[in-house]
Amino acid sequence: MGISQMLQQTKIQMITGYYSFLDEWNRVLGYKTPAHHKKIMSFLVDVWQNSPRRGLLMAFRHSGKSTVVGIFVACVLYMHPETRILILSAENGLASRMVAHVRHILENHPWCADLIPTNKKEWANGRITINRPIGIREPSVICQGIHGNITGMRADLIICDDIEVPNTTNTSQKREMLRERLRELDFILSPNGTMIYIGTPHTHDTIYRTADDD
């Protein structure tokens, strides 16, 4: 088997693992996995695994994109417990909802039992820390509003979930402030880290036109 074939086989095994995690979670909930949810998961894994590790996910409203993103985050932690993840939303409350979603999956997914710490010192809506290798300072998952204090943070995966809403983009000045804030994320992201934007445009001059460039 050639190197290219081995790499392709590894890639197939990787995405199959994420599909299986997704299917198992839906089985717990009594659902079948929608076909478009597997497409969303495939996209997220592709961005996570391949250069330039930047991606923008836009899908129709109520498509379940945030649901799949939460499952993806939980699966990343299951496969790579050392990962540090930062979730940003337009407001802290929205980001907290995503962290709560991830926490719920970790607590109830049959594969994740060993990740739950005995001492739940950092096991709340705003931050969670799973069982993982020692010596890592940052929580496993932490959330912030887009204009919250992120000074000094480091992350291997940054999820920008619905950072563009009317309150953050209804004037040109606010849009420029948002773009400037996004440029700061490069100083938080670890080398070879991944940044994924999830959202829906709310203005003609949407930040998502230049998100990958920033």
Short mmCIF file of C-alpha atoms in Angstrom, two decimals:
data_model
loop_
_atom_site.label_atom_id
_atom_site.label_comp_id
_atom_site.label_asym_id
_atom_site.label_seq_id
_atom_site.Cartn_x
_atom_site.Cartn_y
_atom_site.Cartn_z
CA MET A 1 0.00 0.00 0.00
CA GLY A 2 1.40 3.40 -1.04
CA ILE A 3 1.69 6.43 1.23
CA SER A 4 -1.24 8.21 -0.45
CA GLN A 5 -3.43 5.14 0.00
CA MET A 6 -2.44 4.87 3.67
CA LEU A 7 -3.28 8.55 4.22
CA GLN A 8 -6.63 8.12 2.51
CA GLN A 9 -7.41 5.08 4.62
CA THR A 10 -6.49 6.98 7.79
CA LYS A 11 -8.74 9.85 6.73
CA ILE A 12 -11.64 7.46 6.13
CA GLN A 13 -11.11 5.83 9.54
CA MET A 14 -11.04 9.24 11.20
CA ILE A 15 -14.31 10.49 9.70
CA THR A 16 -15.91 7.09 10.38
CA GLY A 17 -15.06 7.55 14.07
CA TYR A 18 -16.84 10.91 14.15
CA TYR A 19 -19.84 9.48 12.28
CA SER A 20 -20.04 6.62 14.79
CA PHE A 21 -19.91 9.08 17.71
CA LEU A 22 -22.70 11.12 16.10
CA ASP A 23 -24.83 8.04 15.38
CA GLU A 24 -24.36 6.71 18.92
CA TRP A 25 -25.47 10.01 20.43
CA ASN A 26 -28.58 10.08 18.26
CA ARG A 27 -29.26 6.47 19.25
CA VAL A 28 -29.18 7.55 22.92
CA LEU A 29 -31.73 10.26 22.09
CA GLY A 30 -33.88 7.85 20.10
CA TYR A 31 -33.19 9.53 16.75
CA LYS A 32 -31.73 8.58 13.42
CA THR A 33 -28.94 10.80 12.09
CA PRO A 34 -30.14 13.10 9.28
CA ALA A 35 -28.03 12.90 6.12
CA HIS A 36 -27.21 16.62 6.20
CA HIS A 37 -25.89 16.29 9.76
CA LYS A 38 -23.31 13.80 8.48
CA LYS A 39 -22.36 16.31 5.79
CA ILE A 40 -21.89 18.99 8.43
CA MET A 41 -19.78 16.63 10.54
CA SER A 42 -17.68 15.69 7.51
CA PHE A 43 -17.01 19.38 6.83
CA LEU A 44 -16.01 20.06 10.45
CA VAL A 45 -13.64 17.10 10.57
CA ASP A 46 -12.08 18.10 7.25
CA VAL A 47 -11.34 21.61 8.57
CA TRP A 48 -10.03 20.14 11.85
CA GLN A 49 -7.65 17.77 10.09
CA ASN A 50 -6.41 19.67 7.05
CA SER A 51 -4.50 22.87 6.30
CA PRO A 52 -5.20 25.79 6.41
CA ARG A 53 -7.48 24.70 9.30
CA ARG A 54 -9.90 27.53 8.71
CA GLY A 55 -13.55 26.99 7.85
CA LEU A 56 -16.88 28.75 7.53
CA LEU A 57 -20.11 26.80 8.02
CA MET A 58 -23.34 28.44 6.94
CA ALA A 59 -26.56 26.45 6.80
CA PHE A 60 -30.26 27.19 6.71
CA ARG A 61 -31.96 28.16 9.95
CA HIS A 62 -33.02 25.31 12.23
CA SER A 63 -30.76 22.92 10.30
CA GLY A 64 -29.17 21.76 13.55
CA LYS A 65 -25.71 23.11 12.74
CA SER A 66 -25.03 24.20 16.32
CA THR A 67 -26.26 20.81 17.54
CA VAL A 68 -23.75 19.02 15.31
CA VAL A 69 -20.99 21.43 16.28
CA GLY A 70 -21.55 20.57 19.95
CA ILE A 71 -21.34 16.85 19.15
CA PHE A 72 -18.18 17.51 17.12
CA VAL A 73 -16.57 19.35 20.06
CA ALA A 74 -17.43 16.48 22.42
CA CYS A 75 -15.97 13.97 19.96
CA VAL A 76 -12.76 16.01 19.62
CA LEU A 77 -12.38 15.81 23.41
CA TYR A 78 -13.14 12.07 23.34
CA MET A 79 -10.46 11.44 20.70
CA HIS A 80 -7.99 14.12 21.82
CA PRO A 81 -8.53 14.86 25.55
CA GLU A 82 -5.62 17.32 25.63
CA THR A 83 -7.41 19.74 23.25
CA ARG A 84 -8.13 23.27 24.51
CA ILE A 85 -11.30 24.71 23.00
CA LEU A 86 -12.58 28.29 23.05
CA ILE A 87 -16.19 28.99 22.06
CA LEU A 88 -17.09 32.57 21.16
CA SER A 89 -20.57 33.94 20.50
CA ALA A 90 -22.08 37.39 20.16
CA GLU A 91 -22.93 37.31 23.86
CA ASN A 92 -21.62 35.25 26.75
CA GLY A 93 -25.02 33.68 27.33
CA LEU A 94 -25.10 32.23 23.83
CA ALA A 95 -21.62 30.76 24.22
CA SER A 96 -22.62 29.31 27.60
CA ARG A 97 -25.49 27.47 25.93
CA MET A 98 -23.03 25.75 23.58
CA VAL A 99 -20.79 24.74 26.49
CA ALA A 100 -23.84 23.41 28.36
CA HIS A 101 -24.73 21.39 25.24
CA VAL A 102 -21.22 19.91 25.11
CA ARG A 103 -21.30 19.16 28.84
CA HIS A 104 -24.64 17.37 28.47
CA ILE A 105 -23.22 15.18 25.69
CA LEU A 106 -20.12 14.30 27.70
CA GLU A 107 -22.24 13.38 30.72
CA ASN A 108 -24.62 11.14 28.78
CA HIS A 109 -22.72 9.72 25.81
CA PRO A 110 -21.80 6.08 26.61
CA TRP A 111 -18.29 6.52 25.23
CA CYS A 112 -17.41 9.52 27.42
CA ALA A 113 -17.82 8.10 30.93
CA ASP A 114 -14.06 8.07 31.56
CA LEU A 115 -13.78 11.77 30.67
CA ILE A 116 -15.97 12.96 33.55
CA PRO A 117 -13.84 14.14 36.50
CA THR A 118 -14.60 13.04 40.05
CA ASN A 119 -13.90 16.55 41.28
CA LYS A 120 -16.11 18.80 39.19
CA LYS A 121 -14.37 22.02 40.20
CA GLU A 122 -14.51 23.23 36.61
CA TRP A 123 -17.77 21.72 35.40
CA ALA A 124 -20.20 24.58 34.82
CA ASN A 125 -21.94 26.49 32.03
CA GLY A 126 -18.94 28.70 31.35
CA ARG A 127 -16.10 26.20 31.46
CA ILE A 128 -15.50 22.48 31.71
CA THR A 129 -12.36 20.44 32.25
CA ILE A 130 -12.34 16.73 31.51
CA ASN A 131 -9.96 14.01 32.66
CA ARG A 132 -6.84 14.61 30.55
CA PRO A 133 -3.03 14.67 30.70
CA ILE A 134 -1.72 16.83 33.55
CA GLY A 135 0.13 20.09 33.02
CA ILE A 136 -2.48 21.86 30.87
CA ARG A 137 -3.42 25.22 32.35
CA GLU A 138 -6.52 26.17 30.32
CA PRO A 139 -9.92 24.45 30.72
CA SER A 140 -10.89 21.85 28.13
CA VAL A 141 -13.73 24.12 26.98
CA ILE A 142 -14.31 27.75 27.87
CA CYS A 143 -16.80 30.26 26.52
CA GLN A 144 -16.82 34.01 26.09
CA GLY A 145 -18.84 36.72 24.43
CA ILE A 146 -16.97 38.08 21.43
CA HIS A 147 -16.06 41.26 23.31
CA GLY A 148 -15.26 39.50 26.58
CA ASN A 149 -11.83 39.25 28.17
CA ILE A 150 -9.74 36.66 26.31
CA THR A 151 -6.33 38.12 27.14
CA GLY A 152 -3.79 35.43 27.93
CA MET A 153 -5.92 32.54 26.71
CA ARG A 154 -4.58 29.79 24.46
CA ALA A 155 -6.67 27.42 22.38
CA ASP A 156 -6.14 24.62 19.88
CA LEU A 157 -9.66 24.95 18.47
CA ILE A 158 -11.69 28.17 18.33
CA ILE A 159 -15.39 27.98 17.46
CA CYS A 160 -16.96 31.33 16.52
CA ASP A 161 -20.64 30.48 16.84
CA ASP A 162 -23.13 33.15 15.73
CA ILE A 163 -20.85 36.11 16.42
CA GLU A 164 -22.64 38.12 13.72
CA VAL A 165 -26.02 39.25 15.01
CA PRO A 166 -27.83 42.60 14.70
CA ASN A 167 -26.34 43.88 17.96
CA THR A 168 -22.77 43.31 16.74
CA THR A 169 -23.13 44.33 13.09
CA ASN A 170 -25.92 46.91 12.70
CA THR A 171 -23.45 49.76 12.04
CA SER A 172 -20.24 49.98 10.04
CA GLN A 173 -18.35 50.89 13.20
CA LYS A 174 -19.57 47.77 15.01
CA ARG A 175 -18.64 45.60 12.03
CA GLU A 176 -15.12 47.04 12.00
CA MET A 177 -14.82 46.49 15.76
CA LEU A 178 -15.90 42.89 15.25
CA ARG A 179 -13.38 42.33 12.48
CA GLU A 180 -10.63 43.81 14.64
CA ARG A 181 -11.60 41.49 17.47
CA LEU A 182 -11.44 38.49 15.16
CA ARG A 183 -7.94 39.42 14.05
CA GLU A 184 -6.85 39.14 17.68
CA LEU A 185 -7.77 35.45 17.71
CA ASP A 186 -4.62 34.55 15.77
CA PHE A 187 -2.62 35.44 18.89
CA ILE A 188 -4.70 33.03 20.99
CA LEU A 189 -4.72 30.11 18.57
CA SER A 190 -1.90 27.61 19.01
CA PRO A 191 0.42 26.77 16.08
CA ASN A 192 -1.48 24.51 13.65
CA GLY A 193 -4.67 25.34 15.56
CA THR A 194 -8.11 25.34 13.95
CA MET A 195 -10.66 28.14 13.70
CA ILE A 196 -14.23 27.48 12.56
CA TYR A 197 -16.94 30.08 12.01
CA ILE A 198 -20.60 29.03 12.25
CA GLY A 199 -23.40 31.44 11.52
CA THR A 200 -25.83 33.20 9.25
CA PRO A 201 -25.20 36.59 7.57
CA HIS A 202 -27.22 39.45 9.06
CA THR A 203 -26.02 42.27 6.85
CA HIS A 204 -24.96 42.85 3.24
CA ASP A 205 -21.48 43.78 4.48
CA THR A 206 -21.22 40.52 6.38
CA ILE A 207 -18.02 39.63 8.24
CA TYR A 208 -18.28 36.15 6.77
CA ARG A 209 -17.08 37.47 3.42
CA THR A 210 -13.65 38.02 4.93
CA ALA A 211 -13.66 35.67 7.93
CA ASP A 212 -11.16 33.25 6.39
CA ASP A 213 -8.87 36.11 5.38
CA ASP A 214 -8.83 37.61 8.86
#
